[in-house]
GROMACS .gro file of C-alpha atoms in nm:
model
  143
    1MET     CA    1 -18.559  -0.120  -2.870
    2GLY     CA    2 -18.523   0.213  -2.978
    3ARG     CA    3 -18.320   0.344  -3.251
    4PRO     CA    4 -17.911   0.466  -3.136
    5VAL     CA    5 -17.830   0.771  -3.049
    6VAL     CA    6 -17.602   0.991  -3.295
    7ASP     CA    7 -17.550   1.287  -3.249
    8PRO     CA    8 -17.647   1.517  -3.446
    9VAL     CA    9 -17.317   1.665  -3.586
   10LEU     CA   10 -17.129   1.329  -3.684
   11VAL     CA   11 -17.439   1.302  -3.893
   12ARG     CA   12 -17.426   1.616  -4.126
   13GLU     CA   13 -17.073   1.597  -4.111
   14LEU     CA   14 -17.130   1.211  -4.261
   15HIS     CA   15 -17.414   1.348  -4.541
   16ARG     CA   16 -17.164   1.660  -4.646
   17PRO     CA   17 -17.101   1.546  -4.954
   18ASP     CA   18 -16.765   1.564  -5.091
   19HIS     CA   19 -16.713   1.882  -5.295
   20ARG     CA   20 -16.318   1.688  -5.424
   21ALA     CA   21 -16.492   1.610  -5.785
   22TRP     CA   22 -16.145   1.482  -5.859
   23HIS     CA   23 -16.128   1.215  -5.600
   24HIS     CA   24 -16.413   1.027  -5.657
   25ALA     CA   25 -16.314   1.085  -6.040
   26ARG     CA   26 -16.002   0.886  -5.930
   27ARG     CA   27 -16.118   0.679  -5.762
   28LEU     CA   28 -16.342   0.562  -6.061
   29ALA     CA   29 -16.130   0.610  -6.304
   30ALA     CA   30 -15.918   0.391  -6.128
   31PHE     CA   31 -16.168   0.097  -6.116
   32ALA     CA   32 -16.233   0.128  -6.482
   33VAL     CA   33 -15.853   0.062  -6.530
   34LEU     CA   34 -15.877  -0.245  -6.340
   35TYR     CA   35 -16.138  -0.360  -6.497
   36ALA     CA   36 -16.118  -0.332  -6.869
   37ALA     CA   37 -15.740  -0.492  -6.780
   38ALA     CA   38 -15.915  -0.765  -6.654
   39ALA     CA   39 -16.166  -0.764  -6.933
   40TYR     CA   40 -15.884  -0.743  -7.167
   41GLY     CA   41 -15.656  -1.004  -6.998
   42ALA     CA   42 -15.903  -1.286  -6.968
   43TYR     CA   43 -15.986  -1.199  -7.339
   44ARG     CA   44 -15.648  -1.192  -7.443
   45LEU     CA   45 -15.600  -1.519  -7.278
   46THR     CA   46 -15.870  -1.732  -7.400
   47VAL     CA   47 -15.785  -1.601  -7.802
   48ALA     CA   48 -15.428  -1.726  -7.710
   49PHE     CA   49 -15.539  -2.050  -7.585
   50PRO     CA   50 -15.811  -2.152  -7.810
   51GLY     CA   51 -16.001  -2.450  -7.704
   52THR     CA   52 -15.776  -2.477  -7.375
   53ALA     CA   53 -15.986  -2.599  -7.073
   54TRP     CA   54 -15.733  -2.463  -6.802
   55VAL     CA   55 -15.682  -2.108  -7.023
   56TYR     CA   56 -16.044  -2.038  -6.783
   57VAL     CA   57 -15.869  -2.135  -6.476
   58ALA     CA   58 -15.605  -1.913  -6.496
   59CYS     CA   59 -15.814  -1.675  -6.585
   60LEU     CA   60 -15.993  -1.684  -6.238
   61PRO     CA   61 -15.788  -1.428  -6.109
   62LEU     CA   62 -15.841  -1.182  -6.357
   63TYR     CA   63 -16.264  -1.244  -6.301
   64LEU     CA   64 -16.238  -1.213  -5.944
   65LEU     CA   65 -16.047  -0.860  -6.018
   66ALA     CA   66 -16.301  -0.771  -6.230
   67ALA     CA   67 -16.602  -0.840  -6.012
   68ALA     CA   68 -16.389  -0.668  -5.771
   69SER     CA   69 -16.375  -0.345  -6.005
   70LEU     CA   70 -16.726  -0.368  -6.079
   71HIS     CA   71 -16.839  -0.405  -5.716
   72GLY     CA   72 -16.560  -0.060  -5.658
   73ILE     CA   73 -16.755   0.115  -5.901
   74SER     CA   74 -17.141   0.012  -5.758
   75LEU     CA   75 -17.053   0.128  -5.495
   76PHE     CA   76 -17.090   0.532  -5.637
   77THR     CA   77 -17.454   0.417  -5.649
   78HIS     CA   78 -17.430   0.415  -5.263
   79GLU     CA   79 -17.328   0.731  -5.234
   80ALA     CA   80 -17.535   0.884  -5.455
   81VAL     CA   81 -17.796   0.744  -5.289
   82HIS     CA   82 -17.731   0.883  -4.941
   83GLY     CA   83 -17.649   1.218  -5.173
   84THR     CA   84 -17.302   1.250  -5.073
   85LEU     CA   85 -17.102   1.161  -5.452
   86ALA     CA   86 -17.214   1.504  -5.594
   87ALA     CA   87 -17.333   1.843  -5.445
   88ARG     CA   88 -17.606   1.857  -5.658
   89PRO     CA   89 -17.896   1.607  -5.658
   90LEU     CA   90 -17.919   1.564  -5.996
   91TRP     CA   91 -17.586   1.493  -6.092
   92ASN     CA   92 -17.575   1.304  -5.770
   93ARG     CA   93 -17.963   1.040  -5.948
   94LEU     CA   94 -17.688   1.103  -6.309
   95LEU     CA   95 -17.387   1.035  -6.138
   96GLY     CA   96 -17.525   0.718  -5.935
   97ALA     CA   97 -17.775   0.581  -6.230
   98ALA     CA   98 -17.491   0.578  -6.434
   99CYS     CA   99 -17.244   0.372  -6.164
  100ALA     CA  100 -17.579   0.078  -6.125
  101VAL     CA  101 -17.576   0.047  -6.526
  102PRO     CA  102 -17.207  -0.173  -6.517
  103VAL     CA  103 -17.402  -0.422  -6.201
  104LEU     CA  104 -17.763  -0.425  -6.355
  105GLN     CA  105 -17.868  -0.252  -6.086
  106ASN     CA  106 -18.153  -0.035  -6.095
  107PHE     CA  107 -18.099   0.258  -5.874
  108SER     CA  108 -18.419   0.328  -5.800
  109ALA     CA  109 -18.509   0.022  -5.692
  110TYR     CA  110 -18.164   0.044  -5.472
  111ARG     CA  111 -18.273   0.374  -5.375
  112VAL     CA  112 -18.618   0.281  -5.193
  113LEU     CA  113 -18.479  -0.040  -5.066
  114HIS     CA  114 -18.164   0.078  -4.931
  115LEU     CA  115 -18.382   0.356  -4.747
  116GLN     CA  116 -18.635   0.194  -4.603
  117HIS     CA  117 -18.279  -0.119  -4.454
  118HIS     CA  118 -18.178   0.229  -4.293
  119ASP     CA  119 -18.556   0.312  -4.131
  120HIS     CA  120 -18.543  -0.043  -3.999
  121LEU     CA  121 -18.163  -0.127  -3.940
  122GLY     CA  122 -18.078  -0.415  -3.723
  123GLN     CA  123 -18.452  -0.510  -3.671
  124PRO     CA  124 -18.772  -0.754  -3.815
  125GLY     CA  125 -18.834  -0.439  -4.114
  126ASP     CA  126 -18.456  -0.480  -4.206
  127PRO     CA  127 -18.462  -0.568  -4.583
  128ASP     CA  128 -18.036  -0.646  -4.523
  129HIS     CA  129 -18.130  -0.840  -4.160
  130TYR     CA  130 -17.945  -1.147  -4.247
  131HIS     CA  131 -18.292  -1.382  -4.057
  132ASN     CA  132 -18.432  -1.231  -4.487
  133TYR     CA  133 -18.145  -1.476  -4.659
  134THR     CA  134 -18.121  -1.780  -4.474
  135ARG     CA  135 -18.248  -1.961  -4.132
  136TRP     CA  136 -17.874  -2.098  -4.124
  137THR     CA  137 -17.725  -1.831  -3.845
  138TRP     CA  138 -17.380  -2.038  -3.921
  139LEU     CA  139 -17.348  -1.925  -4.259
  140VAL     CA  140 -17.415  -1.503  -4.098
  141PHE     CA  141 -17.010  -1.522  -4.081
  142ALA     CA  142 -17.006  -1.589  -4.447
  143MET     CA  143 -17.194  -1.316  -4.506
   0.00000   0.00000   0.00000
C-alpha cells in the first residue's frame, strides 16, 4: 500500500511555523499555571491533613490536572519536532528541549522516533503502530 497523497499546498500550510509567538506563550503559560496550581493545592492539602489516608484520594483531581498540564506542555515538543513552534530552527530545538524536560523526555530521541513514525505511518515499520504495544486488539480502543 502506497503513501496517501496529500495536497502539497496543504502540507506547506500545515508546516508553516506559527509566527505569533504570543499565541504559544499564552498556551504554555496557561499549562504552567495550571500545573503549579494543582501541585500547590496537593501540597497544601497534604500539609493541612498530615497522616490521613483520605487526603491522597482527595488529591486525585489535582494529580489529574497536573498530569494533563504536563501533557499540554509536552505537546510543544511535538510542534518543535515538526518545526512549527518557532520561525527559527534553533529556537524550535531549544524550546522543544525545554518543554520535554518536565516530562523527562529526551527531545533528540523523541524527534528521531517520531519522524520515523511519520515515515512509516500506519505500516508495519511504524513504531507507534498498536501491534508494537499489545497483541490484545480490544485494547486498541483504550489507546
